[in-house]
Short mmCIF file of C-alpha atoms and ligand atoms in Angstrom, two decimals:
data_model
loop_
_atom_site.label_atom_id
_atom_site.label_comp_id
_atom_site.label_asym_id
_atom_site.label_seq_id
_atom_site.Cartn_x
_atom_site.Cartn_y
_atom_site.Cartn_z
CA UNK A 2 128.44 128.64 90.15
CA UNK A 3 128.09 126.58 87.22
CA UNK A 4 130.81 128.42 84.79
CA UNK A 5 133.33 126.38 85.10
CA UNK A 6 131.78 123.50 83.43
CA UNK A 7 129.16 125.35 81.08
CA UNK A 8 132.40 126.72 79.52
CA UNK A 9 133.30 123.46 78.61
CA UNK A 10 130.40 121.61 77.31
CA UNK A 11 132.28 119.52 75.20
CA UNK A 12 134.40 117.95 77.66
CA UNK A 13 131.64 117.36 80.34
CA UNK A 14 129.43 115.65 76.94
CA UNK A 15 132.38 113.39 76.12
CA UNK A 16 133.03 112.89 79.60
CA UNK A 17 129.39 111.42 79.86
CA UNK A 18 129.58 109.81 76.85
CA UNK A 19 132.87 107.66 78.07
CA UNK A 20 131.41 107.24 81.09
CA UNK A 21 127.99 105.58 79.88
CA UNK A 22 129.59 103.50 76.76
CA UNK A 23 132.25 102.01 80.05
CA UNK A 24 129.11 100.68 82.21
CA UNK A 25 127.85 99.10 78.90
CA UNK A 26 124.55 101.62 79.29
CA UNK A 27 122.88 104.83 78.56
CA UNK A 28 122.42 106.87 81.38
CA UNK A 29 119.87 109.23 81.85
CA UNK A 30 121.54 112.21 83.21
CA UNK A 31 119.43 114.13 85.06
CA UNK A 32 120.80 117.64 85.90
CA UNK A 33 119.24 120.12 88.16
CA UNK A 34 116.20 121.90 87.10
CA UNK A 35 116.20 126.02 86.93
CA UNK A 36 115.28 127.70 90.24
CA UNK A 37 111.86 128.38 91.32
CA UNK A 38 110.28 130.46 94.14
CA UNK A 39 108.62 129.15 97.31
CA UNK A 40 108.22 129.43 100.90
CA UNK A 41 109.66 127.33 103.50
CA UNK A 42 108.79 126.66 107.46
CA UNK A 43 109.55 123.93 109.58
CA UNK A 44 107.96 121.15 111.54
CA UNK A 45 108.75 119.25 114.71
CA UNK A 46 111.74 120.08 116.49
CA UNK A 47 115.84 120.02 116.93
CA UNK A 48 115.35 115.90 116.86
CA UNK A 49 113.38 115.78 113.71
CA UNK A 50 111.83 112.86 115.23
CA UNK A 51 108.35 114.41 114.05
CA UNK A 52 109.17 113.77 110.10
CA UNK A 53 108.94 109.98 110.73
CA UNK A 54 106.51 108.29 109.63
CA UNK A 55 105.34 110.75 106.56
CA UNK A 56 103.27 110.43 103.95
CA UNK A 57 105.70 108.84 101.85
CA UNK A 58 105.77 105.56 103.95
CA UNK A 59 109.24 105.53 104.59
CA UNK A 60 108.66 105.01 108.04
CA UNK A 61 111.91 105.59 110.37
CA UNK A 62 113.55 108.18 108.57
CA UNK A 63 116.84 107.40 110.17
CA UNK A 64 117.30 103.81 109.75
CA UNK A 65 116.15 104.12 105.94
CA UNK A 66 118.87 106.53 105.29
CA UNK A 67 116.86 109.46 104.88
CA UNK A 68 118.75 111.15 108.31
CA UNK A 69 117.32 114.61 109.19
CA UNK A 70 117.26 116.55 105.41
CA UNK A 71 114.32 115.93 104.58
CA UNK A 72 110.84 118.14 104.08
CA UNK A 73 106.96 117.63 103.36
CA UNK A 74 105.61 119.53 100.38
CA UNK A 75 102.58 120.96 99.74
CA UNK A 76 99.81 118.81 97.92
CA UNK A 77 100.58 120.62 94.72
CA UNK A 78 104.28 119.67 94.54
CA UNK A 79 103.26 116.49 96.30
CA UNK A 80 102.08 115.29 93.25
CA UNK A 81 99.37 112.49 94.34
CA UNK A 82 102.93 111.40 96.31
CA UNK A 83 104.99 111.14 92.82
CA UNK A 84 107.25 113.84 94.18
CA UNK A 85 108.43 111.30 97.20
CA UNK A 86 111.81 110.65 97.43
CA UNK A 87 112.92 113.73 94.86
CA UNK A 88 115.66 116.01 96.01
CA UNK A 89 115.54 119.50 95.90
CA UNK A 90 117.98 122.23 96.88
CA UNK A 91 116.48 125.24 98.61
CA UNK A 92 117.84 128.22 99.54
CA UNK A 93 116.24 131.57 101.44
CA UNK A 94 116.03 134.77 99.44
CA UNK A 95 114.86 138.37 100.24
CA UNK A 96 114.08 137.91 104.11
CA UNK A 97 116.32 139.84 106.86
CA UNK A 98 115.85 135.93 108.65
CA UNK A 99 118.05 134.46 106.03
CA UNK A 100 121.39 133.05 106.57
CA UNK A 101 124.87 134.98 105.13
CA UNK A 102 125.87 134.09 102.06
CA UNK A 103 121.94 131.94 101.53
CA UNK A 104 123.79 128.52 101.71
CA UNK A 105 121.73 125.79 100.61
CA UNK A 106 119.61 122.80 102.12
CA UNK A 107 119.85 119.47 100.16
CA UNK A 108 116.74 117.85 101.25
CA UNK A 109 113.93 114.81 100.23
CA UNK A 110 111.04 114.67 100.26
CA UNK A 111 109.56 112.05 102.77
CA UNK A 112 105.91 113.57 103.40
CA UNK A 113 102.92 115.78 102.75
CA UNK A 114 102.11 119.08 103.83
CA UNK A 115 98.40 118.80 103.77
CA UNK A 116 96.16 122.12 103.46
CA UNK A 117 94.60 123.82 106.38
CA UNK A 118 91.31 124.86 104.42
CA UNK A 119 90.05 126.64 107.83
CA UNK A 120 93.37 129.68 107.44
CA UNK A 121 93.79 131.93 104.55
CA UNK A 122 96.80 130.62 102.38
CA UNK A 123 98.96 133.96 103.15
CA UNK A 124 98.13 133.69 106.51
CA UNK A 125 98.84 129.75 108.25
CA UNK A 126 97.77 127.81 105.27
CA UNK A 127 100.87 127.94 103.78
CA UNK A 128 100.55 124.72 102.12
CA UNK A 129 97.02 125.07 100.61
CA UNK A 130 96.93 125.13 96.36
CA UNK A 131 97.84 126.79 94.56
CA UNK A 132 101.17 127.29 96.21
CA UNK A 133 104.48 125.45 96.55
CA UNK A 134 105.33 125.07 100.01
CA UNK A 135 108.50 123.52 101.74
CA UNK A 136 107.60 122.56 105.91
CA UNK A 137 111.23 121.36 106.28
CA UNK A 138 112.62 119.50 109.15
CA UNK A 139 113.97 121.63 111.82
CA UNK A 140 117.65 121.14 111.45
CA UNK A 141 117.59 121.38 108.04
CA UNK A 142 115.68 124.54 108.08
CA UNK A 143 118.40 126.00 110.81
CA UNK A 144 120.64 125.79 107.44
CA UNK A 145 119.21 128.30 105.53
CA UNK A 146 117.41 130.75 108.05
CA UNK A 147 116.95 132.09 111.86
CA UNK A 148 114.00 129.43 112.87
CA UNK A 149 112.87 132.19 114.57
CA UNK A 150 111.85 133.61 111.27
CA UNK A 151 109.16 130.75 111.15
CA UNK A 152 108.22 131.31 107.22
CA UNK A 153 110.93 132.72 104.73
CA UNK A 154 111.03 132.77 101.19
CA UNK A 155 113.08 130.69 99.32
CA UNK A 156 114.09 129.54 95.59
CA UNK A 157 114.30 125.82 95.51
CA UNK A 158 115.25 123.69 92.20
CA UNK A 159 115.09 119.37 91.75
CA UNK A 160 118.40 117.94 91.88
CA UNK A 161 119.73 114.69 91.45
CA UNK A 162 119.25 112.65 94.47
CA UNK A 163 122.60 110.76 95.66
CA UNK A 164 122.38 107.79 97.46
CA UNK A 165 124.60 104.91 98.84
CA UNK A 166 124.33 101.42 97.70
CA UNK A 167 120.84 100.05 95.87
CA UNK A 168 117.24 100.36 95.64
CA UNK A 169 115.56 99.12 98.87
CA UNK A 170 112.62 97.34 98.97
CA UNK A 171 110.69 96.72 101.75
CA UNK A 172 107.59 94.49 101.58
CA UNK A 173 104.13 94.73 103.76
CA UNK A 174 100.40 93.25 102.79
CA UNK A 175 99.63 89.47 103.21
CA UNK A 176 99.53 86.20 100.51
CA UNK A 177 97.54 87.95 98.33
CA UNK A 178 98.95 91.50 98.36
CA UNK A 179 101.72 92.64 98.02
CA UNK A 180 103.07 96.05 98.98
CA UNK A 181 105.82 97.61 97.94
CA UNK A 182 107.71 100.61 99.68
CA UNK A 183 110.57 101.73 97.21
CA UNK A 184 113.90 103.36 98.99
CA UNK A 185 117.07 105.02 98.31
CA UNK A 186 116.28 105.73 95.10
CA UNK A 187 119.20 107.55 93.53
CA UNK A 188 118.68 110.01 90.29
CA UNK A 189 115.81 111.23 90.13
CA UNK A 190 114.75 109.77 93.44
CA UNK A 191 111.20 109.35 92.27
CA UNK A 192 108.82 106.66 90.78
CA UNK A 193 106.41 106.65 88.01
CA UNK A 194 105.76 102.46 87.66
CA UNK A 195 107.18 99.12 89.41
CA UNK A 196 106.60 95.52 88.15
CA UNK A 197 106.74 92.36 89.95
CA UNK A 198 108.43 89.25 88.50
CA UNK A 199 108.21 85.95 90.18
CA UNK A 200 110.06 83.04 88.62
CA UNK A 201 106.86 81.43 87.62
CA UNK A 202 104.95 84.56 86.25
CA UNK A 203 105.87 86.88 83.87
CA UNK A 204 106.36 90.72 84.70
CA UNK A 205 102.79 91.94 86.70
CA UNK A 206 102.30 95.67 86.50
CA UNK A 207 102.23 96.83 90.10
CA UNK A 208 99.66 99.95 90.84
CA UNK A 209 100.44 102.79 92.81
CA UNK A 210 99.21 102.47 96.70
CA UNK A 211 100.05 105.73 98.02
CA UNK A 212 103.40 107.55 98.48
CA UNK A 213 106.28 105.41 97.80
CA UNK A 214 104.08 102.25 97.53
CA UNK A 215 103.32 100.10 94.83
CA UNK A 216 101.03 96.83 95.26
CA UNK A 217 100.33 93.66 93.03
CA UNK A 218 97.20 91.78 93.99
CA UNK A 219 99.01 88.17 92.89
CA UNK A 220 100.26 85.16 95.51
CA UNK A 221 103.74 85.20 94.70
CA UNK A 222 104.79 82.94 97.66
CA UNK A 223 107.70 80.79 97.39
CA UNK A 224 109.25 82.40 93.82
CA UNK A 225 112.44 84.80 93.87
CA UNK A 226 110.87 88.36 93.16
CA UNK A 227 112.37 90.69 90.62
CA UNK A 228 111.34 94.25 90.34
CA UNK A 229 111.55 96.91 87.03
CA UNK A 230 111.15 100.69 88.58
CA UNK A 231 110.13 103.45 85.88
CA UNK A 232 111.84 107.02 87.36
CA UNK A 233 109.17 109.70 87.23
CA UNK A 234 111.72 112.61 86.35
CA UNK A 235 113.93 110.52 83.74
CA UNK A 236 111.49 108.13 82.49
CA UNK A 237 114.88 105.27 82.83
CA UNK A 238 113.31 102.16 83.70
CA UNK A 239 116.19 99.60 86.15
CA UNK A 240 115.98 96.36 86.49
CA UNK A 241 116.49 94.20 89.86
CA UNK A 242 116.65 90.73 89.37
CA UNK A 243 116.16 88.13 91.81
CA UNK A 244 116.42 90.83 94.85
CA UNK A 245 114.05 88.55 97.61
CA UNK A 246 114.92 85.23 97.86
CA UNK A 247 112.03 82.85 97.02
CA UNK A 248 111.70 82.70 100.98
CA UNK A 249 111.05 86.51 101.16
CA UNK A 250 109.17 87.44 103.86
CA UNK A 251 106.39 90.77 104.95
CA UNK A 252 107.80 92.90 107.24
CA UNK A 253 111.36 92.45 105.87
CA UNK A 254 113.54 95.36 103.06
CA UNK A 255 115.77 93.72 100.42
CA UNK A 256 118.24 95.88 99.20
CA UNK A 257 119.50 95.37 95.30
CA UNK A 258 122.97 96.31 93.59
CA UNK A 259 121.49 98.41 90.78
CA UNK A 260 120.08 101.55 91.40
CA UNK A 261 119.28 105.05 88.97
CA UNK A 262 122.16 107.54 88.95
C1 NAG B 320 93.83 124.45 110.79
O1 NAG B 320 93.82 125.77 111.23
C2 NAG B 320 92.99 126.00 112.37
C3 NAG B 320 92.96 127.49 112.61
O2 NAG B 320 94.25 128.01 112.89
C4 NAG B 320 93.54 125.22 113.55
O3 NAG B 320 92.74 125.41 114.70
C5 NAG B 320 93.57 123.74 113.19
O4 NAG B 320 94.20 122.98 114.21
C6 NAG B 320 94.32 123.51 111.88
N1 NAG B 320 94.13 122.14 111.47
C7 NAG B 320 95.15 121.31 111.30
C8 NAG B 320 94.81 119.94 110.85
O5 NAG B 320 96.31 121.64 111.49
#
């Protein structure tokens, strides 16, 4: 799949090279990691309206962006919700259930799997530790594999997440807290640290909540907000500067021009 351009290395490098020294920075390339195996099943139905509201917080999956491509992962790849918001490719192998050809699923991760401690983890608790577990959305399942089928197994690899636009933030808590759901992150679509900047304070490191979520216990009423996001995959921090208005407001997403790549 990949020969064309692993036969030129050179060219893609200086390519890359041109690119990054054009936008005036380094980018952190992030390219796909090898294949691993799995197993995948599915959750709600043909509407995928049960993946809203997951575990990641990104609440209605459609209107953030996220559409119907998405799947929870077990609590192992879950990752204490680190994982949200990565991409990963999956594809079914070795089952009579899979798809022609085993085209591939470009999903995100939006929510947990959690374990069913009361079933054996090769029989119904598919998403118990030690293993990694897809439960995909239903129409992105019916890419790979007759739903039918209801568990296959699949190889599955991180891939750079593509996005439209900026970073999204969308704010909850009250005067005193301030919560943080981080969206359409492109790259490595994940999150390892955010800061908070208001124009009176200096940069406040923001913990993580849960999920997507970072908070900062600070009353930063009234001031412009600027954000720094660490990726989790590529370590490449971005800044946002000045993305809510110093009349920003709970309840409300602010999108920003800058995003990871
Ligand atoms: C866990 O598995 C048991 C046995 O199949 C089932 O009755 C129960 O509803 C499951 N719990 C959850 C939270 O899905």
């Amino acid at each position: 799949m990949a020969s064309s351009s692993s036969s030129r290395p050179w060219r893609s490098l200086c390519f890359v090279t041109l690119l990054a020294m054009a936008m005036g920075q380094t980018l952190a390339v992030f390219q796909p990691a090898p294949w691993s195996m799995a197993h995948a099943t599915f959750y709600g139905d043909e509407s995928a309206s049960a993946t809203m509201g997951g575990a990641c917080g990104y609440g209605n999956l459609f209107n953030n962006g996220y559409g119907t491509d998405t799947t929870a992962l077990s609590s192992t790849l879950f990752n204490n919700g680190y994982a949200c918001g990565g991409c990963y490719q999956i594809r079914c192998t070795g089952s009579t259930a899979c798809f022609r050809g085993w085209p591939i699923a470009t999903v995100t991760a939006t929510n947990l799997c959690p374990p069913n401690w009361s079933e054996d983890s090769n029989n119904g608790g598919w998403c118990n530790p030690p293993r990694a577990h897809f439960d995909m959305s239903k129409p992105a399942f019916m890419k790979i594999a007759a739903w039918k089928a209801g568990i296959v197994p699949v190889l599955y690899r991180r891939v750079p997440c593509v996005r439209k636009g900026g970073l999204r933030f969308s704010f909850q808590g009250n005067g005193y807290w301030l919560l943080v759901y981080l969206m359409n992150v492109g790259g490595g679509g994940d999150v390892a640290g955010m800061w908070v900047k208001g124009t009176k304070t200096g940069w406040i490191s923001m913990s993580h909540n849960w999920g997507a979520s970072y908070q900062a216990f600070a009353s930063l009423g009234g001031q412009a907000l600027s954000f720094k996001v660490m990726s989790y995959t590529t370590k490449e921090t971005v800044v946002a500067w000045n993305v809510a208005p110093s009349n920003w407001n709970m309840g409300l997403t602010y999108q920003a021009s800058v995003n990871f790549r």
